[in-house]
Coordinates of C-alpha atoms and ligand atoms in Angstrom, one line a residue:
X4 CA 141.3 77.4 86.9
X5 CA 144.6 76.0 87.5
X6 CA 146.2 78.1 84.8
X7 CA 145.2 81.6 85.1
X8 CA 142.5 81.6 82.6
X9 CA 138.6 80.8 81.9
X10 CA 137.2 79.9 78.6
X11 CA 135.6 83.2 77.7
X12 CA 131.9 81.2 77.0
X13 CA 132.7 79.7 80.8
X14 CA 133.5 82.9 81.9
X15 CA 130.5 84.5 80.6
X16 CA 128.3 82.1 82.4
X17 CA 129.9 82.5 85.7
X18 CA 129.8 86.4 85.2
X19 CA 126.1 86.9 84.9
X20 CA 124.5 84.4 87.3
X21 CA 124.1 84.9 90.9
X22 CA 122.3 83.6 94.2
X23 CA 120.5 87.3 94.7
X24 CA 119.9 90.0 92.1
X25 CA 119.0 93.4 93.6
X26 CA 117.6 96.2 91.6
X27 CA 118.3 99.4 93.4
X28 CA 120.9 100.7 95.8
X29 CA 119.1 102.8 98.3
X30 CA 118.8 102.0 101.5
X31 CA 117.0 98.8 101.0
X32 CA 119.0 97.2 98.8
X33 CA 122.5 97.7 100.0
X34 CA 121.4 96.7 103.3
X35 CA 120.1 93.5 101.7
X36 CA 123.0 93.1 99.3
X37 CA 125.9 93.3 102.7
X38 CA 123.4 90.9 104.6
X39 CA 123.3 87.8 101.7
X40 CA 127.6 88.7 100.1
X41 CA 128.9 86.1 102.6
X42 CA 130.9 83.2 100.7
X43 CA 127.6 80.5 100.2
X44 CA 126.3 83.7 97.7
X45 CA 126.9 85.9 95.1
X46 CA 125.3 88.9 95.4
X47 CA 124.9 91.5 92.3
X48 CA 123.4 94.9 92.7
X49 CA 121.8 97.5 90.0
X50 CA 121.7 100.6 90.9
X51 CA 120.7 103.5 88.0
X52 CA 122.7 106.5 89.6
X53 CA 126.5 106.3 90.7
X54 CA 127.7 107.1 94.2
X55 CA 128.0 109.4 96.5
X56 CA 125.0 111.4 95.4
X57 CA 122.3 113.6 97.1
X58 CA 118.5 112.4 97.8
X59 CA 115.0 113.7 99.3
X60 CA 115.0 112.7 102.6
X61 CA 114.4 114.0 106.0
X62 CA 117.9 112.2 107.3
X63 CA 117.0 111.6 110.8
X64 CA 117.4 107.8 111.4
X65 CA 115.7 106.5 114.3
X66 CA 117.5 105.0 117.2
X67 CA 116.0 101.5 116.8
X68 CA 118.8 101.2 113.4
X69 CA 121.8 102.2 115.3
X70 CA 122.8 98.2 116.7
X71 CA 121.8 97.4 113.0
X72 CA 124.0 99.8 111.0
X73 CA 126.9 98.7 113.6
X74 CA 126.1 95.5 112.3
X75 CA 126.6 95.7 109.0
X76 CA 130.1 97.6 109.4
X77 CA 128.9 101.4 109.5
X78 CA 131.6 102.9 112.1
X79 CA 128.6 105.0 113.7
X80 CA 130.7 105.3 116.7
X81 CA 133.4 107.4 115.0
X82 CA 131.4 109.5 112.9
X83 CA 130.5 112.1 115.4
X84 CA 126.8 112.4 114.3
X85 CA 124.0 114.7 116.4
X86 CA 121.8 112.2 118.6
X87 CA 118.3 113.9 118.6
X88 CA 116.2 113.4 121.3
X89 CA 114.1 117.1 121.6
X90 CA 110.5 117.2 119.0
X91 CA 109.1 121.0 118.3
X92 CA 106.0 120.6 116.5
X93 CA 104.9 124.3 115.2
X94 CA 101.5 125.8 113.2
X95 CA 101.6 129.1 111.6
X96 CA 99.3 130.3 114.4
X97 CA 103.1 130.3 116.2
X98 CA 101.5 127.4 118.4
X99 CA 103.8 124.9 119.1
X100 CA 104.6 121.8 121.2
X101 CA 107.8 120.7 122.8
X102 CA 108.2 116.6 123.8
X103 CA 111.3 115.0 124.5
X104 CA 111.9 111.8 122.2
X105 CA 112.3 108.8 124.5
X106 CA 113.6 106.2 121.7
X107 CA 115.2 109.2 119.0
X108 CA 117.2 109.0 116.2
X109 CA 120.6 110.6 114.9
X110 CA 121.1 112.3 111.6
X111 CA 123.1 111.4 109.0
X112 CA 122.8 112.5 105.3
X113 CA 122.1 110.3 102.8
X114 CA 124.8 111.1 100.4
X115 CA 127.0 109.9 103.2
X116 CA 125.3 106.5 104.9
X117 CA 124.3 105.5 101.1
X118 CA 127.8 105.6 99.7
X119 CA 129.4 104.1 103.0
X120 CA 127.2 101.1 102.5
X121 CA 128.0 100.8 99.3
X122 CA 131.8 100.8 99.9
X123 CA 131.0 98.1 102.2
X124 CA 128.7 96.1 99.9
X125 CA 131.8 96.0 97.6
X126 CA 134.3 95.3 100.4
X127 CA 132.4 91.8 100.5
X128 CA 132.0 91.0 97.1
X129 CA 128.8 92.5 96.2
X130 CA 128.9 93.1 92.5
X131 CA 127.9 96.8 92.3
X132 CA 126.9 97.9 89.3
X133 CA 126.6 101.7 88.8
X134 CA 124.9 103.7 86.4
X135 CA 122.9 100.5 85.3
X136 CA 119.4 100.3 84.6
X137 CA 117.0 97.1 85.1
X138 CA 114.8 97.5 82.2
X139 CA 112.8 94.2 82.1
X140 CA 113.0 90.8 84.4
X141 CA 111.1 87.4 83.6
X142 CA 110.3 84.2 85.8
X143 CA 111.2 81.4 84.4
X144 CA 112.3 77.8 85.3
X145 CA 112.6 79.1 89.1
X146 CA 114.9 81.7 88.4
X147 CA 114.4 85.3 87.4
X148 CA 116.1 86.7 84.2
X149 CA 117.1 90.4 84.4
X150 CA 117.7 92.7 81.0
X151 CA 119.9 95.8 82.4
X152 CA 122.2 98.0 80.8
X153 CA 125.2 96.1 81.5
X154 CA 123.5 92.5 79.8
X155 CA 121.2 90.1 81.1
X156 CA 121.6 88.2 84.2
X157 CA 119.7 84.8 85.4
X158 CA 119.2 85.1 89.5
X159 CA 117.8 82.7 92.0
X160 CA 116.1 85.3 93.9
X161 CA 115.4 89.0 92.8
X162 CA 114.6 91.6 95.4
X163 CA 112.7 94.6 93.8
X164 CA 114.3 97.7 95.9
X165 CA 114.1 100.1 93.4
X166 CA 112.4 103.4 95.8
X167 CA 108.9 105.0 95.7
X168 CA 108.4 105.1 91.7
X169 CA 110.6 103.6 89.1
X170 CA 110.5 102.5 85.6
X171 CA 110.5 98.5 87.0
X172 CA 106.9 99.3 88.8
X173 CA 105.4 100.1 84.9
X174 CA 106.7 97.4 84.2
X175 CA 105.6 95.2 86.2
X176 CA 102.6 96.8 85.5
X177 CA 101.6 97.3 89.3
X178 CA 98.4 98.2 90.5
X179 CA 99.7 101.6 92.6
X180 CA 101.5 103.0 89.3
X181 CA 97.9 101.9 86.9
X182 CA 95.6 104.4 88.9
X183 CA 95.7 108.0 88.4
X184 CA 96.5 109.9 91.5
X185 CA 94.0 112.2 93.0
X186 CA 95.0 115.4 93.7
X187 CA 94.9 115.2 97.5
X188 CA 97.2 111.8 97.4
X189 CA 99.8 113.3 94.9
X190 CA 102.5 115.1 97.0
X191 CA 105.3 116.1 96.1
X192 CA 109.1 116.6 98.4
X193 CA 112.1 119.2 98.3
X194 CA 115.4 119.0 100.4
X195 CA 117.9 121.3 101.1
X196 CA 120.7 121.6 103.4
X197 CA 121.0 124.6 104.8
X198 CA 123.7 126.6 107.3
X199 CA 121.9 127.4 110.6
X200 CA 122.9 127.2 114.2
X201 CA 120.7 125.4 115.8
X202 CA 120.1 122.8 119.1
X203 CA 122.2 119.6 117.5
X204 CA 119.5 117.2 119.5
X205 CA 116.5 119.1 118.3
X206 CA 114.3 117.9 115.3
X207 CA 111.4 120.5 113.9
X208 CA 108.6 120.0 112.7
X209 CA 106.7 122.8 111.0
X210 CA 103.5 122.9 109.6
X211 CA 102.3 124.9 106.7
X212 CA 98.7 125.1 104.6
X213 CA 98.8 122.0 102.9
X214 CA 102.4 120.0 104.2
X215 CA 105.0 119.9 106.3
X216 CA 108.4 120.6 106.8
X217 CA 111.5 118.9 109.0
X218 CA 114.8 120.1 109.9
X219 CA 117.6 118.7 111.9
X220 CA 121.4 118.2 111.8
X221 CA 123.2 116.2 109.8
X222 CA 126.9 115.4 110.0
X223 CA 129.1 118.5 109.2
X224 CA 129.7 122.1 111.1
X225 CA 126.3 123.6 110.8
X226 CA 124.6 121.9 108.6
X227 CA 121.0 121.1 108.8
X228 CA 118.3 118.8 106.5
X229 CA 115.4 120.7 105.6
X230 CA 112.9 118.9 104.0
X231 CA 109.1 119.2 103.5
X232 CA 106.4 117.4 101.9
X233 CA 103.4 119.3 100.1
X234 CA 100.2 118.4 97.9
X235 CA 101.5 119.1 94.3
X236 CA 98.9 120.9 93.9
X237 CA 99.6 123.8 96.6
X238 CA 103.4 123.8 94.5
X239 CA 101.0 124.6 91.5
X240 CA 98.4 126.8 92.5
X241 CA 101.4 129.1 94.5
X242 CA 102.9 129.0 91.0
X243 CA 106.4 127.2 91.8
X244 CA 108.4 126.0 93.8
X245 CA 110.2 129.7 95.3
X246 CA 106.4 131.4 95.3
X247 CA 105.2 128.1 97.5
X248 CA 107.8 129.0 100.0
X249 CA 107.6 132.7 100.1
X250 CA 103.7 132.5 100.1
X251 CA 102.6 129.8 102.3
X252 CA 105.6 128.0 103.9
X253 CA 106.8 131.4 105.2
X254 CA 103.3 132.1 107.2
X255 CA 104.8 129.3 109.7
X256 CA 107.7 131.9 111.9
X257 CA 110.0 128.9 112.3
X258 CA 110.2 128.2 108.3
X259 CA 110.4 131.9 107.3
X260 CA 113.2 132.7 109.7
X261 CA 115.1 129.4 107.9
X262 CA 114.4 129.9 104.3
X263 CA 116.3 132.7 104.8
X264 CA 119.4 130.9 105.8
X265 CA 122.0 130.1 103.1
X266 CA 121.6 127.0 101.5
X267 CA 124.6 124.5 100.9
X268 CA 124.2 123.4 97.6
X269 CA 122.0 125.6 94.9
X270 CA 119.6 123.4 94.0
X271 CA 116.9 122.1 95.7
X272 CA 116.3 117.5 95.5
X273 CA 112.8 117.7 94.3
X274 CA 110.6 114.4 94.1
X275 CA 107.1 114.2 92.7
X276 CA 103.8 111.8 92.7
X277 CA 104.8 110.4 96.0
X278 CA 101.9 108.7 97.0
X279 CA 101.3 106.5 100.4
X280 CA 98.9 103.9 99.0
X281 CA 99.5 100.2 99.6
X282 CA 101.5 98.0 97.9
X283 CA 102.0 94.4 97.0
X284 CA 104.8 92.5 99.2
X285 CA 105.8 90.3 96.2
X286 CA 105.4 90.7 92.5
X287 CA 106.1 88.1 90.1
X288 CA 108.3 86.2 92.7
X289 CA 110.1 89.0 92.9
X290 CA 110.5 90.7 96.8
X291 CA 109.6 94.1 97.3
X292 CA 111.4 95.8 100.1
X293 CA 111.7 99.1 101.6
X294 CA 109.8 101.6 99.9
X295 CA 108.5 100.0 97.0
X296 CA 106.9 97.3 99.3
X297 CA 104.7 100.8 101.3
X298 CA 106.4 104.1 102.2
X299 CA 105.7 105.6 105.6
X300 CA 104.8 108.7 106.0
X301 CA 107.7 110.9 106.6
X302 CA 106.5 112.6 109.8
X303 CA 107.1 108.8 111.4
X304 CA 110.4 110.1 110.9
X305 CA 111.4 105.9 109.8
X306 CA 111.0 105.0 106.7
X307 CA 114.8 104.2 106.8
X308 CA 114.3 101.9 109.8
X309 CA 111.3 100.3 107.9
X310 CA 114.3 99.8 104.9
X311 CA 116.8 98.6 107.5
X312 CA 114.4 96.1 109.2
X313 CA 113.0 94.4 105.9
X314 CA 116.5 94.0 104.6
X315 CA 116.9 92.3 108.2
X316 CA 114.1 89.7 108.1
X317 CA 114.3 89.1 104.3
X318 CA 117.6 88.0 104.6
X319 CA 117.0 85.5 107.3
X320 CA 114.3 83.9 105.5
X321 CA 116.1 83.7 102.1
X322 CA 119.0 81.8 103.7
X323 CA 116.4 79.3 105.3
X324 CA 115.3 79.2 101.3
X325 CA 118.8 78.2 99.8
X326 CA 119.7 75.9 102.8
X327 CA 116.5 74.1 101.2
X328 CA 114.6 74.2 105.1
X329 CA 111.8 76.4 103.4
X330 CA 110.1 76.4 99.6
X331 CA 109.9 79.5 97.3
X332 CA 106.2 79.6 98.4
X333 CA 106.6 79.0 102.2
X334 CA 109.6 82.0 101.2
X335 CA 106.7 83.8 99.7
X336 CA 104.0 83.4 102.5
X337 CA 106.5 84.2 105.5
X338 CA 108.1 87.4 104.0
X339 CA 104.4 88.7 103.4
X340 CA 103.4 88.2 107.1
X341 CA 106.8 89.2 108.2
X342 CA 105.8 92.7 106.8
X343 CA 102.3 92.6 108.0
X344 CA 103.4 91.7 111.6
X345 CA 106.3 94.4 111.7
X346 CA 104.4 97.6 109.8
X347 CA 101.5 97.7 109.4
X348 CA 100.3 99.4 112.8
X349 CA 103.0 102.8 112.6
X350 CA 101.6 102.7 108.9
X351 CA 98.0 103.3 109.7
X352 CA 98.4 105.3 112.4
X353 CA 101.2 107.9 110.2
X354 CA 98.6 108.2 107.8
X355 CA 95.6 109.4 110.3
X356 CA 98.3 111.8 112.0
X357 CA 99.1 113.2 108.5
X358 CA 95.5 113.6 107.8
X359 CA 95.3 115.8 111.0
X360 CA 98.5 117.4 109.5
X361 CA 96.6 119.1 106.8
X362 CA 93.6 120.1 108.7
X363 CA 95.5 123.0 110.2
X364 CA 92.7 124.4 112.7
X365 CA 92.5 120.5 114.0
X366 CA 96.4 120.3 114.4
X367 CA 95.6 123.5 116.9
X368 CA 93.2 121.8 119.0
X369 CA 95.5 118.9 118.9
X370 CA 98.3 120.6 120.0
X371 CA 96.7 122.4 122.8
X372 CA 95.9 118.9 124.0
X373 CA 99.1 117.2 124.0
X374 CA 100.5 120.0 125.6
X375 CA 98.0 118.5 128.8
X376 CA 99.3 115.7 128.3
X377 CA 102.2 114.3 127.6
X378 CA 101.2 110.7 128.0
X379 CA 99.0 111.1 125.1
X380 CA 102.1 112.3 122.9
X381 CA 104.6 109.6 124.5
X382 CA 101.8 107.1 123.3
X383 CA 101.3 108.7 120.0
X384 CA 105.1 108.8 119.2
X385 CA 105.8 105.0 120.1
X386 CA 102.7 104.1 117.5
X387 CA 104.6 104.9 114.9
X388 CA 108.0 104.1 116.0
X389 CA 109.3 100.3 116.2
X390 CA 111.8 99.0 118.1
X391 CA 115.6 98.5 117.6
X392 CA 115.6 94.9 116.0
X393 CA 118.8 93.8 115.9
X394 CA 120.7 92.2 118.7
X395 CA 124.2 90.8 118.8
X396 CA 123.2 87.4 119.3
X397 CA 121.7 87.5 115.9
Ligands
FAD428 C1 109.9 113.9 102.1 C2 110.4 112.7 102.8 C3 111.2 112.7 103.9 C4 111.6 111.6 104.6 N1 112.3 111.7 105.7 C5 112.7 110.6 106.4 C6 113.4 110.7 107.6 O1 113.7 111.7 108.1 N2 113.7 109.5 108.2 C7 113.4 108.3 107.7 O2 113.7 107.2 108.3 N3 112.8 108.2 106.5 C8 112.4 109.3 105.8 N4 111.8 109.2 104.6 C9 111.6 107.9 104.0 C10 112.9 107.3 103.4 O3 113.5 108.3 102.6 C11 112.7 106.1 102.6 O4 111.9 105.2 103.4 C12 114.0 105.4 102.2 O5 114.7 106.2 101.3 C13 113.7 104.0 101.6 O6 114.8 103.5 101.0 P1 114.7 102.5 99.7 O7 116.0 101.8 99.7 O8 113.4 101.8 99.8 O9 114.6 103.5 98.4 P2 115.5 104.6 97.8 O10 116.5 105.1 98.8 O11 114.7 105.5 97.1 O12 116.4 103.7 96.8 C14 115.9 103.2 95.6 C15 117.0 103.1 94.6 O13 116.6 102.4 93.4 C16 117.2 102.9 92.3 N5 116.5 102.4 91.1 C17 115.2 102.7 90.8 N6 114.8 102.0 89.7 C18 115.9 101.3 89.3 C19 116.1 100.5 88.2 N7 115.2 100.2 87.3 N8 117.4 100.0 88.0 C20 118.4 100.3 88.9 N9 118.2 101.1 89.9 C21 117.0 101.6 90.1 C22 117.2 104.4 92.5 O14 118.1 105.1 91.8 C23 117.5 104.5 94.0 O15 118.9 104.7 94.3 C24 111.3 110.3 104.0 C25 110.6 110.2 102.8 C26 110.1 111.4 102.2 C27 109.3 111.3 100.9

């Protein structure tokens, strides 16, 4: 407009279309959000809480994300972060394996890489909506419409990122979030930082009746992620949350010696009814990535990368889409395969490692074994690791 000025009923249209609507600003989702904000697209993002803000997680990325994160402008270079390379895998027994990590990761909390993305997601135009909900979306006349907090919005393509459990999967009435969760699928996850002084390359992971617990440095002097995962029942049975750790995580030397260590911030992240069961690819035409599409079990130590990687391929294909060389279907069909083809093998073989997790005397037989061998544990490791997937000639 020549003179300044919009009609305000133009403006309003032009305000609340776009190319891609995201809901959710994880890791997912602002990934996917930097990938699609080039000048062909506007990009709009939802996301319920507002930045920089603390979340259950292990934070220890693995190493096949680090050409990626480059990639989308995250100065990884500069920000002085631990590189991790050492595994100690303990039981209570005071067993415990050492294995050096041949791919690793690096740590990194989540308050920070979350809120750096999202400074760069706005740096190129992404429309960032904080503190908005989605509430209710609708397929029509190929295009989705999407009732948040801020208004509704009419998108070509809506990409569901919206984490583990959220009020869009009622909606959408899917089938994970429709059956009731037996007890030994329903886990529940706390996180704390914590000051210790440990090996910066070293990532731990500690075994307790009925879970398991990581830790490893993050950026910042001396502080470490500790995060572990536990059947919500144990949590209940023990009576809480405090009497979980003094009773049974505390039988395990490593954790008693480190829930001991002052904590950084008071109260713990807590997530509950965090279940691994599968889950669709695409719902309503809407694309489900990153954990919402099937969360990894956290011992894989990549459910980021898995977050990373869909953002990655999604991307591709939905530019094919809008330079008309592929259909909504063939959009459809190749995202689904593309997931299949990329996941689906560390997926299976996290869940039959966690299993063993939880069978404590088992874990002791199994440890004693890879001890023997550390071909065995090199080949165990890579099954539930991919590779870096981004290279500059992307
Ligand atoms: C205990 C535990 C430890 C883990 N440790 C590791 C680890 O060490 N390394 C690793 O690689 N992976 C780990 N993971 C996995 C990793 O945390 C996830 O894979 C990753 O967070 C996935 O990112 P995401 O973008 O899919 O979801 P999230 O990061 O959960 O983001 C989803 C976002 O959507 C928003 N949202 C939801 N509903 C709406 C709505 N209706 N409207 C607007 N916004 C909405 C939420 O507020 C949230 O910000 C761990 C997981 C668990 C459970």
């Amino acid at each position: 407009m020549g003179m300044g000025f919009s009609p305000p009923y133009l403006l309003e249209e032009t305000m609340k279309k776009a190319s891609v609507g995201i809901i959710g600003g994880g890791l997912a989702g602002l990934a996917t959000a930097i990938e699609m904000a080039t000048p062909e697209y506007e990009v709009i993002l939802w996301e319920k809480r507002s930045y920089p803000f603390h979340r259950v997680c292990g934070e220890y990325i693995s190493m096949e994300s680090w050409s990626y994160l480059k990639h989308l402008g995250v100065p990884l270079d500069e920000m002085n972060l631990p590189i991790i390379d050492q595994l100690k895998l303990s039981v209570p027994s005071a067993n415990e394996f050492n294995q050096h990590l041949s791919l690793g990761g690096f740590g990194i909390s989540r308050y920070t890489i979350d809120h750096e993305l999202a400074k760069i997601a706005k740096k190129k135009g992404v429309r960032l909506l904080e503190n908005c909900t989605v509430r209710e979306v609708t397929f029509q006349n190929d295009s989705h419409l999407v009732k948040t907090d801020e208004g509704d919005f009419q998108v070509d393509l809506l990409v569901g990122a919206q984490g583990k459990r959220s009020n869009m999967d009622k909606a959408w009435e899917r089938a994970f979030i429709q059956k009731p969760l037996k007890a030994s699928q329903n886990f529940t996850a706390v996180k704390y930082h914590i000051e210790a002084d440990l090996p910066e390359d070293l990532i731990g992971l500690h075994l307790f009746e009925g879970g398991y617990c990581g830790i490893s440095k993050v950026e910042g002097e001396k502080t470490y992620c500790m995060c572990y995962l536990t059947l919500a029942s144990s949590i209940k049975t023990a009576g809480g949350i405090a009497e979980l750790e003094e009773k049974v995580l505390s039988k395990n030397p490593y954790l008693k010696q480190y829930l001991k260590l002052p904590r950084l911030y008071e109260k713990a992240e807590v997530i509950s009814q965090v279940n691994f069961s599968s889950k669709s690819k695409v719902e309503e035409h809407a694309f489900m990535l990153g954990d919402t599409a099937g969360l990894i079990v956290p011992l894989c130590g990549n459910g980021m990368s898995m977050a990373f990687h869909a953002a990655y391929f999604w991307s591709r294909l939905a530019k094919a889409y809008f330079r008309k060389e592929i259909s909504r279907k063939e959009l459809e069909t190749a995202y689904r395969k593309e997931w299949k083809r990329s996941f689906n093998k560390r997926l299976k073989m996290g869940k039959i490692l966690q299993r063993l997790f939880y069978k404590l005397h088992w874990t002791e037989q199994a440890i004693k074994l890879l001890s023997k061998s550390k071909k065995l544990s090199s080949f165990l490791i890579k099954q539930t690791h991919g590779k870096s997937f981004y290279h500059r000639s992307d």
